[in-house]
mmCIF file of C-alpha atoms (C1' of nucleotides) in Angstrom:
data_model
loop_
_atom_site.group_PDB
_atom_site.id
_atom_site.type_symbol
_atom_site.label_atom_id
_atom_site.label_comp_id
_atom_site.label_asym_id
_atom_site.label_seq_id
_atom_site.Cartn_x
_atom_site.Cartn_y
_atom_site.Cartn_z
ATOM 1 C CA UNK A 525 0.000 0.000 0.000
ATOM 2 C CA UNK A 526 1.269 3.286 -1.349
ATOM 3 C CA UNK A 527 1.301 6.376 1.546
ATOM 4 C CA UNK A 528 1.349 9.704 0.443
ATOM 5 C CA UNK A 529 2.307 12.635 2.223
ATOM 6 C CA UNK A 530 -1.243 14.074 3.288
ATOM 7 C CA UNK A 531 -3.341 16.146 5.992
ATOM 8 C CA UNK A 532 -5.184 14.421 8.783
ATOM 9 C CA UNK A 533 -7.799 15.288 7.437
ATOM 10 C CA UNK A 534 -7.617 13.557 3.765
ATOM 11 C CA UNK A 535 -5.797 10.652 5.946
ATOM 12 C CA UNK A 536 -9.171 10.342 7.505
ATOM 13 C CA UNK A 537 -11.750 11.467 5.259
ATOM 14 C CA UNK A 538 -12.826 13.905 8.024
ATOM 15 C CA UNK A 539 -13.110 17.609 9.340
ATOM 16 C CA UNK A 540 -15.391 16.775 11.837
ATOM 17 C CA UNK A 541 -13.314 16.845 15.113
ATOM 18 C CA UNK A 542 -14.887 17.982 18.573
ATOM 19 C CA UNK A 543 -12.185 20.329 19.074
ATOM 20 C CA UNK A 544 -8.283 20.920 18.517
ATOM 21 C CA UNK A 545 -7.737 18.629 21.603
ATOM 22 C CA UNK A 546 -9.644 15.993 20.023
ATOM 23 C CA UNK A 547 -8.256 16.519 16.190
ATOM 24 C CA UNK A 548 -4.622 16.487 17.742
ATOM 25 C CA UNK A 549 -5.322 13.440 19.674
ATOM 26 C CA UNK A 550 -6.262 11.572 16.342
ATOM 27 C CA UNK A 551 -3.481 13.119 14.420
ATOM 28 C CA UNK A 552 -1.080 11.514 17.430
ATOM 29 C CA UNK A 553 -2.274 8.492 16.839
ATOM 30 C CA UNK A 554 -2.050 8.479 12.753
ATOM 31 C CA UNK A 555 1.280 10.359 13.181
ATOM 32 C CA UNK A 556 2.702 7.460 15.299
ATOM 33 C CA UNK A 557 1.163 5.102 13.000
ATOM 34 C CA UNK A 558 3.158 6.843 10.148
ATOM 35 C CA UNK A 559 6.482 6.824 11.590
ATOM 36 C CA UNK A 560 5.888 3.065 12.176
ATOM 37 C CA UNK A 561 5.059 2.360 8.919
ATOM 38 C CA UNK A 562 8.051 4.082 7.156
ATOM 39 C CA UNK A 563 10.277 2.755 9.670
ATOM 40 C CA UNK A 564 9.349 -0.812 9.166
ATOM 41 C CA UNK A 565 9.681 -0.823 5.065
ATOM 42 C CA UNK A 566 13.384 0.058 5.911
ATOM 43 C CA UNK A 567 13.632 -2.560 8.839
ATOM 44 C CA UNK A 568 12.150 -5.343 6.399
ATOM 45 C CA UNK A 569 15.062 -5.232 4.016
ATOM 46 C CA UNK A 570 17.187 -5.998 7.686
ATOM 47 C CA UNK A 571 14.566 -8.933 8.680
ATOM 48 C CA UNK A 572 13.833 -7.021 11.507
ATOM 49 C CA UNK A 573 10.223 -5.765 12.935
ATOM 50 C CA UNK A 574 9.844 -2.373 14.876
ATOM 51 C CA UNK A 575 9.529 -4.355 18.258
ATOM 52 C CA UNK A 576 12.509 -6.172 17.599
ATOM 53 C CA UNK A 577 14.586 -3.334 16.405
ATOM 54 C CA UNK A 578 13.461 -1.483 19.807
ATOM 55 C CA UNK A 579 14.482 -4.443 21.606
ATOM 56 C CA UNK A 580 17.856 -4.608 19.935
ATOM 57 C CA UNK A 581 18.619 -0.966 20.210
ATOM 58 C CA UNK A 582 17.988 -0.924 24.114
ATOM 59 C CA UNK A 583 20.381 -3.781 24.699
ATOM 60 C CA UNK A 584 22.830 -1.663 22.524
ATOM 61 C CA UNK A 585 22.568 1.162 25.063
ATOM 62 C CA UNK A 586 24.075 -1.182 27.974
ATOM 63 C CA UNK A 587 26.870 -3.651 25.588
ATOM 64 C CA UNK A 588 28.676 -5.201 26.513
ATOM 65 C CA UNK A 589 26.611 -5.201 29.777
ATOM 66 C CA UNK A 590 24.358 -7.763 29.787
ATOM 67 C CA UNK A 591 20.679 -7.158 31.018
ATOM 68 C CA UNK A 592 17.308 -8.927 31.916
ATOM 69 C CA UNK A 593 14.077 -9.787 30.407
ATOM 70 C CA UNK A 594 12.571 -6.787 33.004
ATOM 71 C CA UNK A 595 14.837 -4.000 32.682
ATOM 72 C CA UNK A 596 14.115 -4.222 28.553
ATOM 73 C CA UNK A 597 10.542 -4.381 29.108
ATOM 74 C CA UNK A 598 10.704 -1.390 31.025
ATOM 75 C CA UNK A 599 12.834 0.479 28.465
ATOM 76 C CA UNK A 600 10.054 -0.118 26.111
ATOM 77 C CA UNK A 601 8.051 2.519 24.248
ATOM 78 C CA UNK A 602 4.799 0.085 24.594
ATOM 79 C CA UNK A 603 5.109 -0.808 27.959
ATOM 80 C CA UNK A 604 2.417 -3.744 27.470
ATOM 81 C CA UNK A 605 5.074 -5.515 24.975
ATOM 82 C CA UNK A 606 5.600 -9.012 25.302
ATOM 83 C CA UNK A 607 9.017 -9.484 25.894
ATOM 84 C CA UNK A 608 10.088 -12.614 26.284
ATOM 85 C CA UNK A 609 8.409 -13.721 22.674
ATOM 86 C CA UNK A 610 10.643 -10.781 20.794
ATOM 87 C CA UNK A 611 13.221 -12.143 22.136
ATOM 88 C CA UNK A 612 12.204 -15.415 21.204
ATOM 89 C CA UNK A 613 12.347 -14.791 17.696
ATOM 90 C CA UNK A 614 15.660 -12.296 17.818
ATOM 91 C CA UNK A 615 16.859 -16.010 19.305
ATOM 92 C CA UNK A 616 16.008 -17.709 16.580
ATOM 93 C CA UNK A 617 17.842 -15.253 13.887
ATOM 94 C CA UNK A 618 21.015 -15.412 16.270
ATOM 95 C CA UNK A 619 20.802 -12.081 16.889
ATOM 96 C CA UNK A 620 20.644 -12.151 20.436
ATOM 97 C CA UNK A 621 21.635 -14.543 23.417
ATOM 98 C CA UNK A 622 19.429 -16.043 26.328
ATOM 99 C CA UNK A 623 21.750 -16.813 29.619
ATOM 100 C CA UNK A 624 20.705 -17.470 33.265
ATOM 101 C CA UNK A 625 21.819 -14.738 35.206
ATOM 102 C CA UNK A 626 24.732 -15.662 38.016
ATOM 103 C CA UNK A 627 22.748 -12.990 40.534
ATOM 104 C CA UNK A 628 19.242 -14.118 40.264
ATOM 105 C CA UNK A 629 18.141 -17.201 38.962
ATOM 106 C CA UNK A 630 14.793 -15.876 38.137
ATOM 107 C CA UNK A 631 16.381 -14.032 35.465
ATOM 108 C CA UNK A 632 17.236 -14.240 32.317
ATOM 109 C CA UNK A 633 19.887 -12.088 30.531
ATOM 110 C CA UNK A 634 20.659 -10.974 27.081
ATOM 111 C CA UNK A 635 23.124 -10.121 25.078
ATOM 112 C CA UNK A 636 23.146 -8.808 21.663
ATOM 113 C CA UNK A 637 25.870 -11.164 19.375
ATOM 114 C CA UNK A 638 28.410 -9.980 17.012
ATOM 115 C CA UNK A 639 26.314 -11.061 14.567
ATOM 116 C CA UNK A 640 23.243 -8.756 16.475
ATOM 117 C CA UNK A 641 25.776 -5.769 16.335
ATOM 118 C CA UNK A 642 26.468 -5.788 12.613
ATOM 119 C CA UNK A 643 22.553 -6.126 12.092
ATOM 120 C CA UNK A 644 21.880 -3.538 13.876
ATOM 121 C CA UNK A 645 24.932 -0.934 12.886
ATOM 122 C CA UNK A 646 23.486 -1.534 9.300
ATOM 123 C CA UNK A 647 19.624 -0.759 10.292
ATOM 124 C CA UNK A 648 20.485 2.092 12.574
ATOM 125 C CA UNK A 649 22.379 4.023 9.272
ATOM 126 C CA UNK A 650 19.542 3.175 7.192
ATOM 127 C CA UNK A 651 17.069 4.064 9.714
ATOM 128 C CA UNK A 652 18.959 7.160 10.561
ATOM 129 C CA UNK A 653 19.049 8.151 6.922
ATOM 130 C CA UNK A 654 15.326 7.489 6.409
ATOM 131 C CA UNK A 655 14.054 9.680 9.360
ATOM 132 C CA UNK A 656 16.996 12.503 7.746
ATOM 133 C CA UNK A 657 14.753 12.111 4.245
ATOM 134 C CA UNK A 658 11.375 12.111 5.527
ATOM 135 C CA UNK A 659 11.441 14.106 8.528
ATOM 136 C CA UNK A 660 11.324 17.708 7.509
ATOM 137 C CA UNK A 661 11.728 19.914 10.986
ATOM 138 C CA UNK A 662 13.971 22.545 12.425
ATOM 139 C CA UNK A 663 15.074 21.558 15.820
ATOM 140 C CA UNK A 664 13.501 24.418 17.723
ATOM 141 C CA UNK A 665 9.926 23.061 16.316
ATOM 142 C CA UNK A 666 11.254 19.443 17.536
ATOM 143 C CA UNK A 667 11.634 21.238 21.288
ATOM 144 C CA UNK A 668 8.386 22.692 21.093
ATOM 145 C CA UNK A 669 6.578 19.502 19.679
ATOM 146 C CA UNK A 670 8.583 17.526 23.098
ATOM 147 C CA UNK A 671 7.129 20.641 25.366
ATOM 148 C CA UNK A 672 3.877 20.151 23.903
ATOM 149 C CA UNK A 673 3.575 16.102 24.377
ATOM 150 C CA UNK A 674 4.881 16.651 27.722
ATOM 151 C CA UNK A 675 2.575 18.883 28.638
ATOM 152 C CA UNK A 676 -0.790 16.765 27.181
ATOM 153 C CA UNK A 677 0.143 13.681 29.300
ATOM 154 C CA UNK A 678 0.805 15.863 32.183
ATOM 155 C CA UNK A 679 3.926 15.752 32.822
ATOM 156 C CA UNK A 680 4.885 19.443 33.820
ATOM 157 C CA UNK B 205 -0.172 -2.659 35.083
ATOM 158 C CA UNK B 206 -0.583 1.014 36.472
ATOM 159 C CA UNK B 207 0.977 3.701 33.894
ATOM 160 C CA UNK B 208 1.715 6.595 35.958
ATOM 161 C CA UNK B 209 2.681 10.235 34.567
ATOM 162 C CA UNK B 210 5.783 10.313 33.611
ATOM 163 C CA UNK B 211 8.266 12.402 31.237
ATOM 164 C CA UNK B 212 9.990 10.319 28.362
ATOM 165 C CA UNK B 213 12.602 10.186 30.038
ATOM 166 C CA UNK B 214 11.491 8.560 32.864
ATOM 167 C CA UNK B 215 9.339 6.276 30.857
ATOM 168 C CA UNK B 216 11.758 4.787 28.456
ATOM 169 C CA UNK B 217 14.912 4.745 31.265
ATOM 170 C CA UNK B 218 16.778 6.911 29.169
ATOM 171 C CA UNK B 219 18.375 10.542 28.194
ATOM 172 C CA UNK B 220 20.097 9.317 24.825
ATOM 173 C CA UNK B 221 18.817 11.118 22.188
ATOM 174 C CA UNK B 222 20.245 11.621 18.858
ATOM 175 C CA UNK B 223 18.672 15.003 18.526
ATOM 176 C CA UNK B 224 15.597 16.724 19.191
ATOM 177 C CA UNK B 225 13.653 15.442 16.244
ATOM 178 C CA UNK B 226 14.646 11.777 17.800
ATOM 179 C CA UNK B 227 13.201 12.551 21.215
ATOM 180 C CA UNK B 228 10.207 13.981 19.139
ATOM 181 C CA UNK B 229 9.694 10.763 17.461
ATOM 182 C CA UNK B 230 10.192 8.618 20.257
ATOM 183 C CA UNK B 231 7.820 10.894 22.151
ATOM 184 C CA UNK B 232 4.966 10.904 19.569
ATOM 185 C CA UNK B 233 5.203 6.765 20.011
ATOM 186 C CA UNK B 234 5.433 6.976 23.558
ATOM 187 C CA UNK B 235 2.099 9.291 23.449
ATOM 188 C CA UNK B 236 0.152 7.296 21.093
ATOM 189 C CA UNK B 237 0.564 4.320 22.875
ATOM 190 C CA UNK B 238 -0.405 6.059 26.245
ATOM 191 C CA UNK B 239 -3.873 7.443 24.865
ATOM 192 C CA UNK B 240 -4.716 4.304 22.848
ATOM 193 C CA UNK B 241 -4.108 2.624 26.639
ATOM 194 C CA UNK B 242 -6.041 4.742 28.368
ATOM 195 C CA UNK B 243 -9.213 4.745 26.277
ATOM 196 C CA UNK B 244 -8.761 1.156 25.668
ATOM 197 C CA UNK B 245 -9.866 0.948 30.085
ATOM 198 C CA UNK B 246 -12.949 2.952 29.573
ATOM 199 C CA UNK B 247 -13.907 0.724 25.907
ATOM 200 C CA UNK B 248 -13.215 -2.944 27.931
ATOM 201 C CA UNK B 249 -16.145 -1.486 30.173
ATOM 202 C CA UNK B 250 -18.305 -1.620 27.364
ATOM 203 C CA UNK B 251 -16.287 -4.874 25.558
ATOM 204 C CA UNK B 252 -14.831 -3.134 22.785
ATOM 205 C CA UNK B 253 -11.193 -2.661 21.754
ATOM 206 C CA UNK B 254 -10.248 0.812 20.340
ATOM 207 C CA UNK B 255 -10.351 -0.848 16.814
ATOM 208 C CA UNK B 256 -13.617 -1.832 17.237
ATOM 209 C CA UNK B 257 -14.605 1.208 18.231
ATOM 210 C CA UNK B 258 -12.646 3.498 15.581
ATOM 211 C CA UNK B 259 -15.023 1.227 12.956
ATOM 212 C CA UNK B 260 -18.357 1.597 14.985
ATOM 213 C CA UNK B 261 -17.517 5.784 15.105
ATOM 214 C CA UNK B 262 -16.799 5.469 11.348
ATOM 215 C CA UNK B 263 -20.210 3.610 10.767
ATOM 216 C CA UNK B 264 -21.610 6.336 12.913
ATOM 217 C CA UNK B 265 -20.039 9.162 11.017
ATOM 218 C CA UNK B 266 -22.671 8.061 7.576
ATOM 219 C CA UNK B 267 -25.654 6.469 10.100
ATOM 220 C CA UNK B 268 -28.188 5.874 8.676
ATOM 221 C CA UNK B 269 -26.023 5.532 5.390
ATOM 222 C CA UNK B 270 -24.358 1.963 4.706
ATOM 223 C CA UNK B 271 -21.153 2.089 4.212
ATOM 224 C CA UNK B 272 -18.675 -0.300 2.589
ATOM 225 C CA UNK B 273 -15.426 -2.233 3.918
ATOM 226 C CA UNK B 274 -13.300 -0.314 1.521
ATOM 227 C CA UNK B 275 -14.323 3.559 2.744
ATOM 228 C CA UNK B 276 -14.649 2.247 6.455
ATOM 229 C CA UNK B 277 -10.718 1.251 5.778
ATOM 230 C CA UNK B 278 -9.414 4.186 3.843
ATOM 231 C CA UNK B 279 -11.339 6.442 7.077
ATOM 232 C CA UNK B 280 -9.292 4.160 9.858
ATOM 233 C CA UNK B 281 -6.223 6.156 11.641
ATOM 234 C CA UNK B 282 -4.126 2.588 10.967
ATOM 235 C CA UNK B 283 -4.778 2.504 7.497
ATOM 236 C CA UNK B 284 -3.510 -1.399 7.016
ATOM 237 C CA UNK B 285 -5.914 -2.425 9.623
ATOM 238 C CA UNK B 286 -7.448 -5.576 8.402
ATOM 239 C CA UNK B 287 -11.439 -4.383 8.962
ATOM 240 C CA UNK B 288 -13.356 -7.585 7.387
ATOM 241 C CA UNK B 289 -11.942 -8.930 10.833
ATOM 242 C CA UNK B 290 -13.248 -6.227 12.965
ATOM 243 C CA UNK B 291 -16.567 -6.205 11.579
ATOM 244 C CA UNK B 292 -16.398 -10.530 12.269
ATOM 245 C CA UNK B 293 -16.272 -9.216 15.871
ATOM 246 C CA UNK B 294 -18.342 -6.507 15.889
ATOM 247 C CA UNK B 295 -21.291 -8.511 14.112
ATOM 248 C CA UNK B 296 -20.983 -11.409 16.554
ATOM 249 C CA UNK B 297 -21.368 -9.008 19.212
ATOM 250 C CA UNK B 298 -24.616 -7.804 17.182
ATOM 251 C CA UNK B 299 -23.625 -4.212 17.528
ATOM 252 C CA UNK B 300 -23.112 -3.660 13.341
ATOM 253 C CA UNK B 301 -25.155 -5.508 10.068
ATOM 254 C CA UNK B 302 -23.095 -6.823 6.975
ATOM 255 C CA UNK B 303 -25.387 -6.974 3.780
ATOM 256 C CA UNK B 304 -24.257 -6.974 0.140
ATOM 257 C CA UNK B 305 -24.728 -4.271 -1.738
ATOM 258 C CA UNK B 306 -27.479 -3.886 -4.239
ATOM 259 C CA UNK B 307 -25.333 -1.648 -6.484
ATOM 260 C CA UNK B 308 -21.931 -3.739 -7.084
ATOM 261 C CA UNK B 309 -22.116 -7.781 -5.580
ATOM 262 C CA UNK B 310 -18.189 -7.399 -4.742
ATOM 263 C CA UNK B 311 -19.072 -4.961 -1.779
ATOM 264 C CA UNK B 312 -20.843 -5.887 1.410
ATOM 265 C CA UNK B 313 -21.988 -2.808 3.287
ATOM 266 C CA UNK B 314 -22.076 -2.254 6.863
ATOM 267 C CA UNK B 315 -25.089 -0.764 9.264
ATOM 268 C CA UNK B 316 -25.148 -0.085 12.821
ATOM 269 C CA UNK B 317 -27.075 -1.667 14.585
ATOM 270 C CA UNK B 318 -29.714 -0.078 17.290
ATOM 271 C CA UNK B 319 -27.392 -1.818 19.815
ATOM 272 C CA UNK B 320 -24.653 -0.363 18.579
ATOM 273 C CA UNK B 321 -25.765 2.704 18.743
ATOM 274 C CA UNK B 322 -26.601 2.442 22.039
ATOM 275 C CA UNK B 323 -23.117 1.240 22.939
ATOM 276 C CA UNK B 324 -21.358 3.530 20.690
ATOM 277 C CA UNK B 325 -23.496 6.587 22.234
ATOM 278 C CA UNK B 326 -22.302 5.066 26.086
ATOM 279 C CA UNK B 327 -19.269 4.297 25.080
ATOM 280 C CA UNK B 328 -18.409 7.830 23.437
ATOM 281 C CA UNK B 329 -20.193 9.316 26.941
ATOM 282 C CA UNK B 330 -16.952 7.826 29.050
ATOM 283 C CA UNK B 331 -14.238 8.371 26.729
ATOM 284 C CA UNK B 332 -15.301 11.873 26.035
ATOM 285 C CA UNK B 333 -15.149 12.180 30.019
ATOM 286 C CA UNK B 334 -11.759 10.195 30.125
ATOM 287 C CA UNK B 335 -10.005 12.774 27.824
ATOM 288 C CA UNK B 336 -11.305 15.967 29.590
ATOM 289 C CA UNK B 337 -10.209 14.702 32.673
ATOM 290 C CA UNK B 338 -6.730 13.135 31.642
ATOM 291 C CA UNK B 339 -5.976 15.696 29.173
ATOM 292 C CA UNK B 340 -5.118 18.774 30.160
ATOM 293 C CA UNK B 341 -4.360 21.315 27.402
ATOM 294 C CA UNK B 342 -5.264 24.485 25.880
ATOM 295 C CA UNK B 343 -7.286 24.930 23.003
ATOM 296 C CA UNK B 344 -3.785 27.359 21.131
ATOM 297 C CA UNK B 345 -1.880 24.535 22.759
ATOM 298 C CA UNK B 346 -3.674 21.709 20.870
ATOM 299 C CA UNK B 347 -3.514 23.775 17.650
ATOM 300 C CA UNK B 348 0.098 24.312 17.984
ATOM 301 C CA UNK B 349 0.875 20.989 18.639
ATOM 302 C CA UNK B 350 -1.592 19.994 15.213
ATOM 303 C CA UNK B 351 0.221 22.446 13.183
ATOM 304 C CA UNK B 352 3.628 20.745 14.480
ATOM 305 C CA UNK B 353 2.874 17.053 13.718
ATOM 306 C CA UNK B 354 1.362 18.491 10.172
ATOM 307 C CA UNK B 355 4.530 19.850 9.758
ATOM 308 C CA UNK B 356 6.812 16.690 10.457
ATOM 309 C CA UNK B 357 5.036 14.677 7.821
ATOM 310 C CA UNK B 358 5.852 17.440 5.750
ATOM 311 C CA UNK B 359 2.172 18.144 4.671
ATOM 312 C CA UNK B 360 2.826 21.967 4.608
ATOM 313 C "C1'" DT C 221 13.801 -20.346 60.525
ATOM 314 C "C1'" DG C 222 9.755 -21.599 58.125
ATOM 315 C "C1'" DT C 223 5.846 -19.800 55.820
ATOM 316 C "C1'" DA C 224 3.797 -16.150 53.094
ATOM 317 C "C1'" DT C 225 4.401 -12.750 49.741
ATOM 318 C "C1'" DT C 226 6.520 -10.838 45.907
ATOM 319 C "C1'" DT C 227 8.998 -10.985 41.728
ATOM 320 C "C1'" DA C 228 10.855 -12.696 37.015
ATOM 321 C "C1'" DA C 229 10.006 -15.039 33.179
ATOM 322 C "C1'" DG C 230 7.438 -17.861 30.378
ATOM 323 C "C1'" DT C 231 2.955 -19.431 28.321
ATOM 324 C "C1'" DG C 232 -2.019 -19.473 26.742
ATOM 325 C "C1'" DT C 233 -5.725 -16.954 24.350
ATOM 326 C "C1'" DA C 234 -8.202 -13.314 22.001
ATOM 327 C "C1'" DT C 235 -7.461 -9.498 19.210
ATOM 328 C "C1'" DG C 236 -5.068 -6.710 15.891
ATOM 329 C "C1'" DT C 237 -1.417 -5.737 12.149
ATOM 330 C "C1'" DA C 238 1.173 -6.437 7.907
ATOM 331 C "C1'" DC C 239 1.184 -8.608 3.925
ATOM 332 C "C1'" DA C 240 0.246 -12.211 0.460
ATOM 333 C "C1'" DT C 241 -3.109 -14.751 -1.945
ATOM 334 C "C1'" DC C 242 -7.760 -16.306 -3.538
ATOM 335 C "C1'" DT C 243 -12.452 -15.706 -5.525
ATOM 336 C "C1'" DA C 244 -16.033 -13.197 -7.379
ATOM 337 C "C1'" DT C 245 -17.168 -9.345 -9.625
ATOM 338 C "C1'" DT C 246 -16.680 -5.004 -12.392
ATOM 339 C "C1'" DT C 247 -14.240 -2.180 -15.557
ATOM 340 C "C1'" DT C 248 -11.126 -1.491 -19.295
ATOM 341 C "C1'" DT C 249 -9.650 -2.078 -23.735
ATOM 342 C "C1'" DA C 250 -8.218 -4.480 -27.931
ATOM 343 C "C1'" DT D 1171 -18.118 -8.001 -27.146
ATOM 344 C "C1'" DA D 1172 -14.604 -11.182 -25.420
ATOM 345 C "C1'" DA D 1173 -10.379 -11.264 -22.949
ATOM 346 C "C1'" DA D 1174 -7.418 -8.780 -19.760
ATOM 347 C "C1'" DA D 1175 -6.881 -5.895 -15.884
ATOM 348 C "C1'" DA D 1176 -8.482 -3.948 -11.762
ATOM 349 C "C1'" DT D 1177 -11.168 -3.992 -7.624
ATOM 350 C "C1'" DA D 1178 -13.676 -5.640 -3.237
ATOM 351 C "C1'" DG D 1179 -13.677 -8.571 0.221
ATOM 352 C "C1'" DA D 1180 -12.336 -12.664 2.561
ATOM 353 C "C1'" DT D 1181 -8.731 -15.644 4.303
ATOM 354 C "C1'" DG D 1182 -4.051 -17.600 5.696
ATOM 355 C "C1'" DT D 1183 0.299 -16.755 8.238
ATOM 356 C "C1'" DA D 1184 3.799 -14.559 11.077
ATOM 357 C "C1'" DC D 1185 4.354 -11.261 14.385
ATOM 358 C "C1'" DA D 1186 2.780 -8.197 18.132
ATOM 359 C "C1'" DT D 1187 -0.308 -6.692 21.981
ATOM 360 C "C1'" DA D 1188 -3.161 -7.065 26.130
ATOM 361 C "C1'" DC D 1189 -3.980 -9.608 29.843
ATOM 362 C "C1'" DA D 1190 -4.488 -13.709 32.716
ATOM 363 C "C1'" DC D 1191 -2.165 -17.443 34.713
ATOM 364 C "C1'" DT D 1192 1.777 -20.690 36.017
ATOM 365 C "C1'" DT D 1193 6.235 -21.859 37.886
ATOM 366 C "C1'" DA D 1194 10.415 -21.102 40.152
ATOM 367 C "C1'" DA D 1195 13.117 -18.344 42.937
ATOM 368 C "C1'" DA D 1196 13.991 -14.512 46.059
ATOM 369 C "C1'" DT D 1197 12.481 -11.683 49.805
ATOM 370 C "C1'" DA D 1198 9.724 -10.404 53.830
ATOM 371 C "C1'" DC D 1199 8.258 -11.280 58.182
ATOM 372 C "C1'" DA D 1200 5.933 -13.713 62.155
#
DNA sequence: TGTATTTAAGTGTATGTACATCTATTTTTA
DNA sequence: TAAAAATAGATGTACATACACTTAAATACA
């Protein structure tokens, strides 16, 4: 399915919003959805999924370090992820390893491998180049934009 | 799982951003996710999932209109949603109709029923409350922040 | 110290997404 | 007008989400 570059309100066929709150809520949502979408045609080529790319990137932030099942899923952008199954199938591709950790035996700890590294070097350039193509915005409006999210949950 | 109010920072255990555009981006994920969660509570009250309920305001958008699977799908925030599957759900639940279309036999057209509309007309009641409760912005704010994400699809 | 509680991870199920494919139609066009 | 192309919807599969439940291990505490 081809996506072009349109308004919220051709995305949606509709004007009829209850009020800027509830229009921006919508375009949130179909925003997010958008930056998914692009993201993930570039993450195919790689094998990867979003999830598993998210997954991958937060154990990058600790390596060598290893870490456990819990402290990814609470890295997570969708907190209600299940873990345990992305890892499951970043596993499978030998892109990550499973060990039982020497502290807790409860745990379990991962490890991206050399192989997960050189995956994920490659995605993060292609990734980084995609969002440098299709994301148009001066950094002050980026600041704003944060200010502004910040301050719908709450947060300030 | 209780999602409390939190900055990004806080809620993704981290500070390492590439740039403001990739704490924007990681932020408008973060945010979607959080509102689909939150009205997602209020919808199980009345057994629907925000899917469900995206179609039945769609359907309600036309009422009394029919409306076919390909406009409900090209009106859906998620455009690849998969809505012959939603409506499976939605008619076992007797809250929509499917019929086929008297004017091309490849289409099957899709009513409300009078129990949906009294679900949908509930349902909207509590999430309208939800969102005036949990979301506290102004009215410039809101417009702002539409004029923003407009901007970083580079619709303008 | 022994029992109760909590915690970590994994697993089962219903729902949804992303994408490919199939069938029945309608539309195009040669 | 007959064959080819396009379209609408349904369906199959892999992956993910949301949430409940299980098991094993660690911690609390009586």
């Amino acid at each position: 399915m081809y996506i072009c570059v349109v308004k919220l309100e051709q995305a949606i066929q509709s004007n009829k919003f209850k009020n800027e709150m509830h229009k921006a809520s919508l375009n949130i949502l179909y925003t997010a959805w958008w930056l998914k979408t692009q993201m993930s045609k570039v993450l195919k080529e790689f094998g990867l999924t979003h999830e598993q790319y998210n997954v991958m990137r937060i154990l990058k932030g600790k390596y060598p370090e290893q870490i456990c099942v819990k402290d990814i899923s609470c890295r997570m952008i969708e907190k209600s992820s299940n873990v345990p199954r992305i890892i499951d199938r970043l596993v499978i591709k030998k892109l990550v390893k499973r060990a039982d950790s020497p502290f807790d035996k409860r745990e379990t700890v991962i490890t991206l491998t050399q192989s997960g590294l050189a995956v994920l070097a490659a995605s993060t350039e292609s990734v980084n180049q995609l969002m440098d193509e299709m994301v148009k915005m001066e950094s002050e409006d980026a600041t704003q934009l944060n200010l502004l999210l910040e301050r719908l949950r709450g947060t300030e």
